Amino acid sequence: MSKKRKSLNPANSLKDSEQVLASDFIRGDDLDDLLSKLVRSVESAKASRGGLPEKIWMKQQFAIGVNDVTRVLERMPHSVTASHSTQRSSEAPTVSGRRQAPLVPLQAVLVAADCNPKWLTKHIPTLASTRQVPVLCVKDKKEGSLRLGHVVNVRTALAIGVKARDSIVNKTIDEILKDSKLVGNEVTPSPVTCLD
């Protein structure tokens, strides 16, 4: 017996994800302003990190990289508020006798639109929308992945998830989300906003 493979058409799925990602745009200097606000808030929050090494502090505040963001999003429960998800975090299941760290939900996800191939990040907006997490798509001619990496002190980052930890960084993300919701004229629980 011969097995027939489904013919996958990646061009159609990429077009669909690009249409989803291109729903809202903030253009020009707004991107520079928003990223500089985020960098300033990270720098000021580092000063009050309480003696933790920088690398550990960054991992507590951010999910860095596509794999880490995807893993945290997949562990988050579907469509529940942050207060309800923290109640579930204490009930973290154990896998093969090991105990998992408590779940810290993501407040927002920043995704670089300049990744090549595009399918590396196309699942993130869909996954985030099922968890009610807003997505900010950074689209820049000056390499958005380099600019996102600068925020978290790595060379490049295709995706960054900001963990909800009640810090200066979270307050800055709240301001950014309020501004982007006003631009779209529609307040939705999981906007996909592209910053150009």
PDB file of C-alpha atoms in Angstrom:
ATOM      1  CA  MET A   1       0.000   0.000   0.000  1.00  0.00           C
ATOM      2  CA  SER A   2       1.262   3.385  -0.853  1.00  0.00           C
ATOM      3  CA  LYS A   3       0.664   6.284   1.423  1.00  0.00           C
ATOM      4  CA  LYS A   4      -0.564   9.447  -0.161  1.00  0.00           C
ATOM      5  CA  ARG A   5       0.723  12.652   1.278  1.00  0.00           C
ATOM      6  CA  LYS A   6      -1.375  15.719   1.564  1.00  0.00           C
ATOM      7  CA  SER A   7      -0.178  18.460  -0.657  1.00  0.00           C
ATOM      8  CA  LEU A   8       0.513  21.405   1.592  1.00  0.00           C
ATOM      9  CA  ASN A   9       0.383  24.793   0.019  1.00  0.00           C
ATOM     10  CA  PRO A  10       2.565  27.003   2.223  1.00  0.00           C
ATOM     11  CA  ALA A  11       1.926  30.023   0.000  1.00  0.00           C
ATOM     12  CA  ASN A  12      -1.775  30.160   0.961  1.00  0.00           C
ATOM     13  CA  SER A  13      -1.124  29.752   4.680  1.00  0.00           C
ATOM     14  CA  LEU A  14       1.582  32.425   4.561  1.00  0.00           C
ATOM     15  CA  LYS A  15      -0.768  34.825   2.800  1.00  0.00           C
ATOM     16  CA  ASP A  16      -3.421  34.199   5.450  1.00  0.00           C
ATOM     17  CA  SER A  17      -0.966  34.856   8.289  1.00  0.00           C
ATOM     18  CA  GLU A  18       0.329  38.013   6.598  1.00  0.00           C
ATOM     19  CA  GLN A  19      -3.239  39.298   6.300  1.00  0.00           C
ATOM     20  CA  VAL A  20      -3.773  38.651  10.005  1.00  0.00           C
ATOM     21  CA  LEU A  21      -0.488  40.351  10.877  1.00  0.00           C
ATOM     22  CA  ALA A  22      -1.203  43.359   8.682  1.00  0.00           C
ATOM     23  CA  SER A  23      -4.427  44.338  10.439  1.00  0.00           C
ATOM     24  CA  ASP A  24      -3.137  47.432  12.298  1.00  0.00           C
ATOM     25  CA  PHE A  25      -0.082  49.569  11.645  1.00  0.00           C
ATOM     26  CA  ILE A  26       1.770  52.195  13.647  1.00  0.00           C
ATOM     27  CA  ARG A  27       4.205  53.829  11.287  1.00  0.00           C
ATOM     28  CA  GLY A  28       7.462  55.762  11.321  1.00  0.00           C
ATOM     29  CA  ASP A  29       8.783  57.356  14.487  1.00  0.00           C
ATOM     30  CA  ASP A  30       6.143  55.658  16.651  1.00  0.00           C
ATOM     31  CA  LEU A  31       8.130  52.421  16.460  1.00  0.00           C
ATOM     32  CA  ASP A  32      11.298  54.204  17.600  1.00  0.00           C
ATOM     33  CA  ASP A  33       9.416  55.868  20.451  1.00  0.00           C
ATOM     34  CA  LEU A  34       7.810  52.638  21.631  1.00  0.00           C
ATOM     35  CA  LEU A  35      11.005  50.597  21.519  1.00  0.00           C
ATOM     36  CA  SER A  36      12.979  53.348  23.267  1.00  0.00           C
ATOM     37  CA  LYS A  37      10.295  53.470  26.016  1.00  0.00           C
ATOM     38  CA  LEU A  38      10.625  49.726  26.417  1.00  0.00           C
ATOM     39  CA  VAL A  39      14.436  49.859  26.566  1.00  0.00           C
ATOM     40  CA  ARG A  40      14.311  52.665  29.153  1.00  0.00           C
ATOM     41  CA  SER A  41      11.870  50.736  31.321  1.00  0.00           C
ATOM     42  CA  VAL A  42      14.037  47.590  31.126  1.00  0.00           C
ATOM     43  CA  GLU A  43      17.104  49.604  32.158  1.00  0.00           C
ATOM     44  CA  SER A  44      15.305  51.212  35.094  1.00  0.00           C
ATOM     45  CA  ALA A  45      13.845  47.864  36.179  1.00  0.00           C
ATOM     46  CA  LYS A  46      17.321  46.297  36.078  1.00  0.00           C
ATOM     47  CA  ALA A  47      18.473  48.808  38.661  1.00  0.00           C
ATOM     48  CA  SER A  48      15.901  47.446  41.115  1.00  0.00           C
ATOM     49  CA  ARG A  49      16.413  43.742  40.396  1.00  0.00           C
ATOM     50  CA  GLY A  50      17.388  42.923  43.966  1.00  0.00           C
ATOM     51  CA  GLY A  51      20.836  41.368  43.541  1.00  0.00           C
ATOM     52  CA  LEU A  52      19.825  38.808  40.925  1.00  0.00           C
ATOM     53  CA  PRO A  53      22.209  38.208  38.031  1.00  0.00           C
ATOM     54  CA  GLU A  54      21.045  39.906  34.831  1.00  0.00           C
ATOM     55  CA  LYS A  55      20.495  36.668  32.924  1.00  0.00           C
ATOM     56  CA  ILE A  56      18.202  35.210  35.610  1.00  0.00           C
ATOM     57  CA  TRP A  57      16.318  38.499  35.961  1.00  0.00           C
ATOM     58  CA  MET A  58      15.738  38.617  32.167  1.00  0.00           C
ATOM     59  CA  LYS A  59      14.335  35.065  32.180  1.00  0.00           C
ATOM     60  CA  GLN A  60      11.943  36.058  34.977  1.00  0.00           C
ATOM     61  CA  GLN A  61      10.692  39.082  33.036  1.00  0.00           C
ATOM     62  CA  PHE A  62      10.704  37.802  29.433  1.00  0.00           C
ATOM     63  CA  ALA A  63      10.216  34.685  27.346  1.00  0.00           C
ATOM     64  CA  ILE A  64      12.968  35.144  24.750  1.00  0.00           C
ATOM     65  CA  GLY A  65      12.846  33.397  21.384  1.00  0.00           C
ATOM     66  CA  VAL A  66      10.194  31.628  19.346  1.00  0.00           C
ATOM     67  CA  ASN A  67      10.536  28.323  21.215  1.00  0.00           C
ATOM     68  CA  ASP A  68      10.318  29.894  24.669  1.00  0.00           C
ATOM     69  CA  VAL A  69       7.331  32.088  23.731  1.00  0.00           C
ATOM     70  CA  THR A  70       5.539  29.117  22.170  1.00  0.00           C
ATOM     71  CA  ARG A  71       6.210  26.940  25.231  1.00  0.00           C
ATOM     72  CA  VAL A  72       4.838  29.553  27.651  1.00  0.00           C
ATOM     73  CA  LEU A  73       1.775  30.195  25.466  1.00  0.00           C
ATOM     74  CA  GLU A  74       1.038  26.471  25.194  1.00  0.00           C
ATOM     75  CA  ARG A  75       1.186  26.086  28.986  1.00  0.00           C
ATOM     76  CA  MET A  76      -1.263  28.946  29.493  1.00  0.00           C
ATOM     77  CA  PRO A  77      -4.908  27.893  29.751  1.00  0.00           C
ATOM     78  CA  HIS A  78      -7.296  28.832  26.940  1.00  0.00           C
ATOM     79  CA  SER A  79      -9.154  32.159  27.249  1.00  0.00           C
ATOM     80  CA  VAL A  80      -8.941  32.797  30.957  1.00  0.00           C
ATOM     81  CA  THR A  81      -7.997  35.939  32.791  1.00  0.00           C
ATOM     82  CA  ALA A  82      -4.605  36.356  34.426  1.00  0.00           C
ATOM     83  CA  SER A  83      -6.061  36.122  37.938  1.00  0.00           C
ATOM     84  CA  HIS A  84      -7.673  32.776  37.170  1.00  0.00           C
ATOM     85  CA  SER A  85      -4.522  31.439  35.500  1.00  0.00           C
ATOM     86  CA  THR A  86      -2.399  32.219  38.576  1.00  0.00           C
ATOM     87  CA  GLN A  87      -4.763  30.046  40.611  1.00  0.00           C
ATOM     88  CA  ARG A  88      -4.109  27.187  38.223  1.00  0.00           C
ATOM     89  CA  SER A  89      -0.350  27.755  38.291  1.00  0.00           C
ATOM     90  CA  SER A  90      -0.054  26.266  41.774  1.00  0.00           C
ATOM     91  CA  GLU A  91      -1.655  23.103  40.422  1.00  0.00           C
ATOM     92  CA  ALA A  92       1.117  22.553  37.865  1.00  0.00           C
ATOM     93  CA  PRO A  93       1.215  18.933  36.759  1.00  0.00           C
ATOM     94  CA  THR A  94       4.373  16.959  37.234  1.00  0.00           C
ATOM     95  CA  VAL A  95       6.002  15.206  34.338  1.00  0.00           C
ATOM     96  CA  SER A  96       7.977  12.056  35.108  1.00  0.00           C
ATOM     97  CA  GLY A  97       8.270  12.971  38.773  1.00  0.00           C
ATOM     98  CA  ARG A  98       9.792  16.397  38.158  1.00  0.00           C
ATOM     99  CA  ARG A  99       8.024  19.506  39.323  1.00  0.00           C
ATOM    100  CA  GLN A 100       7.452  22.318  36.838  1.00  0.00           C
ATOM    101  CA  ALA A 101       7.979  25.939  37.714  1.00  0.00           C
ATOM    102  CA  PRO A 102       4.787  27.913  38.387  1.00  0.00           C
ATOM    103  CA  LEU A 103       3.193  29.390  35.298  1.00  0.00           C
ATOM    104  CA  VAL A 104       3.610  33.116  34.773  1.00  0.00           C
ATOM    105  CA  PRO A 105       1.183  34.260  32.042  1.00  0.00           C
ATOM    106  CA  LEU A 106       2.325  36.507  29.224  1.00  0.00           C
ATOM    107  CA  GLN A 107       1.101  40.079  29.136  1.00  0.00           C
ATOM    108  CA  ALA A 108       2.033  40.635  25.479  1.00  0.00           C
ATOM    109  CA  VAL A 109       4.139  39.140  22.709  1.00  0.00           C
ATOM    110  CA  LEU A 110       6.420  41.138  20.410  1.00  0.00           C
ATOM    111  CA  VAL A 111       7.169  39.424  17.086  1.00  0.00           C
ATOM    112  CA  ALA A 112       9.672  40.509  14.432  1.00  0.00           C
ATOM    113  CA  ALA A 113       8.099  40.473  10.976  1.00  0.00           C
ATOM    114  CA  ASP A 114      11.453  40.202   9.192  1.00  0.00           C
ATOM    115  CA  CYS A 115      12.054  36.521   9.918  1.00  0.00           C
ATOM    116  CA  ASN A 116      12.972  34.303   7.025  1.00  0.00           C
ATOM    117  CA  PRO A 117      11.273  31.847   6.494  1.00  0.00           C
ATOM    118  CA  LYS A 118       7.980  33.368   7.599  1.00  0.00           C
ATOM    119  CA  TRP A 119       6.559  30.117   8.941  1.00  0.00           C
ATOM    120  CA  LEU A 120       8.868  30.320  11.971  1.00  0.00           C
ATOM    121  CA  THR A 121       6.572  32.858  13.635  1.00  0.00           C
ATOM    122  CA  LYS A 122       3.244  32.497  11.829  1.00  0.00           C
ATOM    123  CA  HIS A 123       1.756  30.278  14.572  1.00  0.00           C
ATOM    124  CA  ILE A 124       2.306  32.809  17.356  1.00  0.00           C
ATOM    125  CA  PRO A 125      -0.631  35.197  16.589  1.00  0.00           C
ATOM    126  CA  THR A 126      -3.093  32.303  16.427  1.00  0.00           C
ATOM    127  CA  LEU A 127      -1.770  30.695  19.591  1.00  0.00           C
ATOM    128  CA  ALA A 128      -1.750  34.030  21.415  1.00  0.00           C
ATOM    129  CA  SER A 129      -5.312  34.839  20.363  1.00  0.00           C
ATOM    130  CA  THR A 130      -6.573  31.590  21.904  1.00  0.00           C
ATOM    131  CA  ARG A 131      -4.930  32.664  25.178  1.00  0.00           C
ATOM    132  CA  GLN A 132      -6.157  36.288  25.004  1.00  0.00           C
ATOM    133  CA  VAL A 133      -2.579  37.635  24.732  1.00  0.00           C
ATOM    134  CA  PRO A 134      -2.030  40.719  22.530  1.00  0.00           C
ATOM    135  CA  VAL A 135       0.600  40.491  19.786  1.00  0.00           C
ATOM    136  CA  LEU A 136       2.712  43.449  18.624  1.00  0.00           C
ATOM    137  CA  CYS A 137       4.320  42.780  15.264  1.00  0.00           C
ATOM    138  CA  VAL A 138       7.531  44.790  14.810  1.00  0.00           C
ATOM    139  CA  LYS A 139       8.003  45.505  11.129  1.00  0.00           C
ATOM    140  CA  ASP A 140      11.006  47.612  10.263  1.00  0.00           C
ATOM    141  CA  LYS A 141      13.331  48.108   7.329  1.00  0.00           C
ATOM    142  CA  LYS A 142      16.192  48.290   9.826  1.00  0.00           C
ATOM    143  CA  GLU A 143      15.905  44.642  10.864  1.00  0.00           C
ATOM    144  CA  GLY A 144      13.216  44.284  13.515  1.00  0.00           C
ATOM    145  CA  SER A 145      14.823  41.154  14.983  1.00  0.00           C
ATOM    146  CA  LEU A 146      17.975  43.134  15.786  1.00  0.00           C
ATOM    147  CA  ARG A 147      15.922  45.845  17.463  1.00  0.00           C
ATOM    148  CA  LEU A 148      13.964  43.316  19.527  1.00  0.00           C
ATOM    149  CA  GLY A 149      17.217  41.661  20.548  1.00  0.00           C
ATOM    150  CA  HIS A 150      18.513  45.005  21.757  1.00  0.00           C
ATOM    151  CA  VAL A 151      15.585  45.245  24.193  1.00  0.00           C
ATOM    152  CA  VAL A 152      16.600  42.028  26.000  1.00  0.00           C
ATOM    153  CA  ASN A 153      20.387  42.240  25.463  1.00  0.00           C
ATOM    154  CA  VAL A 154      20.748  39.452  22.911  1.00  0.00           C
ATOM    155  CA  ARG A 155      21.956  39.742  19.325  1.00  0.00           C
ATOM    156  CA  THR A 156      18.640  38.963  17.623  1.00  0.00           C
ATOM    157  CA  ALA A 157      15.209  37.861  18.785  1.00  0.00           C
ATOM    158  CA  LEU A 158      12.321  36.857  16.537  1.00  0.00           C
ATOM    159  CA  ALA A 159       9.838  36.824  19.421  1.00  0.00           C
ATOM    160  CA  ILE A 160       9.737  38.187  22.956  1.00  0.00           C
ATOM    161  CA  GLY A 161       7.006  37.455  25.464  1.00  0.00           C
ATOM    162  CA  VAL A 162       6.605  39.918  28.334  1.00  0.00           C
ATOM    163  CA  LYS A 163       5.643  38.042  31.489  1.00  0.00           C
ATOM    164  CA  ALA A 164       2.982  39.597  33.735  1.00  0.00           C
ATOM    165  CA  ARG A 165       5.001  40.361  36.867  1.00  0.00           C
ATOM    166  CA  ASP A 166       3.791  43.838  37.930  1.00  0.00           C
ATOM    167  CA  SER A 167       7.007  45.693  37.098  1.00  0.00           C
ATOM    168  CA  ILE A 168       7.966  48.890  35.292  1.00  0.00           C
ATOM    169  CA  VAL A 169       8.207  46.902  32.069  1.00  0.00           C
ATOM    170  CA  ASN A 170       4.586  45.768  32.441  1.00  0.00           C
ATOM    171  CA  LYS A 171       3.406  49.341  32.965  1.00  0.00           C
ATOM    172  CA  THR A 172       5.191  50.400  29.779  1.00  0.00           C
ATOM    173  CA  ILE A 173       3.582  47.533  27.838  1.00  0.00           C
ATOM    174  CA  ASP A 174       0.171  48.605  29.193  1.00  0.00           C
ATOM    175  CA  GLU A 175       0.772  52.127  27.824  1.00  0.00           C
ATOM    176  CA  ILE A 176       1.836  50.735  24.453  1.00  0.00           C
ATOM    177  CA  LEU A 177      -1.259  48.513  24.270  1.00  0.00           C
ATOM    178  CA  LYS A 178      -3.565  51.401  25.154  1.00  0.00           C
ATOM    179  CA  ASP A 179      -2.005  53.524  22.407  1.00  0.00           C
ATOM    180  CA  SER A 180      -2.249  50.744  19.814  1.00  0.00           C
ATOM    181  CA  LYS A 181      -5.907  50.022  20.725  1.00  0.00           C
ATOM    182  CA  LEU A 182      -6.773  53.666  20.186  1.00  0.00           C
ATOM    183  CA  VAL A 183      -5.190  53.591  16.731  1.00  0.00           C
ATOM    184  CA  GLY A 184      -7.288  50.595  15.668  1.00  0.00           C
ATOM    185  CA  ASN A 185     -10.530  52.233  16.955  1.00  0.00           C
ATOM    186  CA  GLU A 186     -11.604  48.866  18.289  1.00  0.00           C
ATOM    187  CA  VAL A 187     -10.740  47.469  21.686  1.00  0.00           C
ATOM    188  CA  THR A 188     -10.297  43.733  21.408  1.00  0.00           C
ATOM    189  CA  PRO A 189      -8.832  41.345  23.987  1.00  0.00           C
ATOM    190  CA  SER A 190      -6.135  40.073  21.633  1.00  0.00           C
ATOM    191  CA  PRO A 191      -5.120  42.643  19.043  1.00  0.00           C
ATOM    192  CA  VAL A 192      -2.478  41.924  16.470  1.00  0.00           C
ATOM    193  CA  THR A 193      -0.698  45.220  15.951  1.00  0.00           C
ATOM    194  CA  CYS A 194       2.108  45.742  13.498  1.00  0.00           C
ATOM    195  CA  LEU A 195       4.609  48.454  14.322  1.00  0.00           C
ATOM    196  CA  ASP A 196       6.194  49.697  11.097  1.00  0.00           C
TER     197      ASP A 196
END
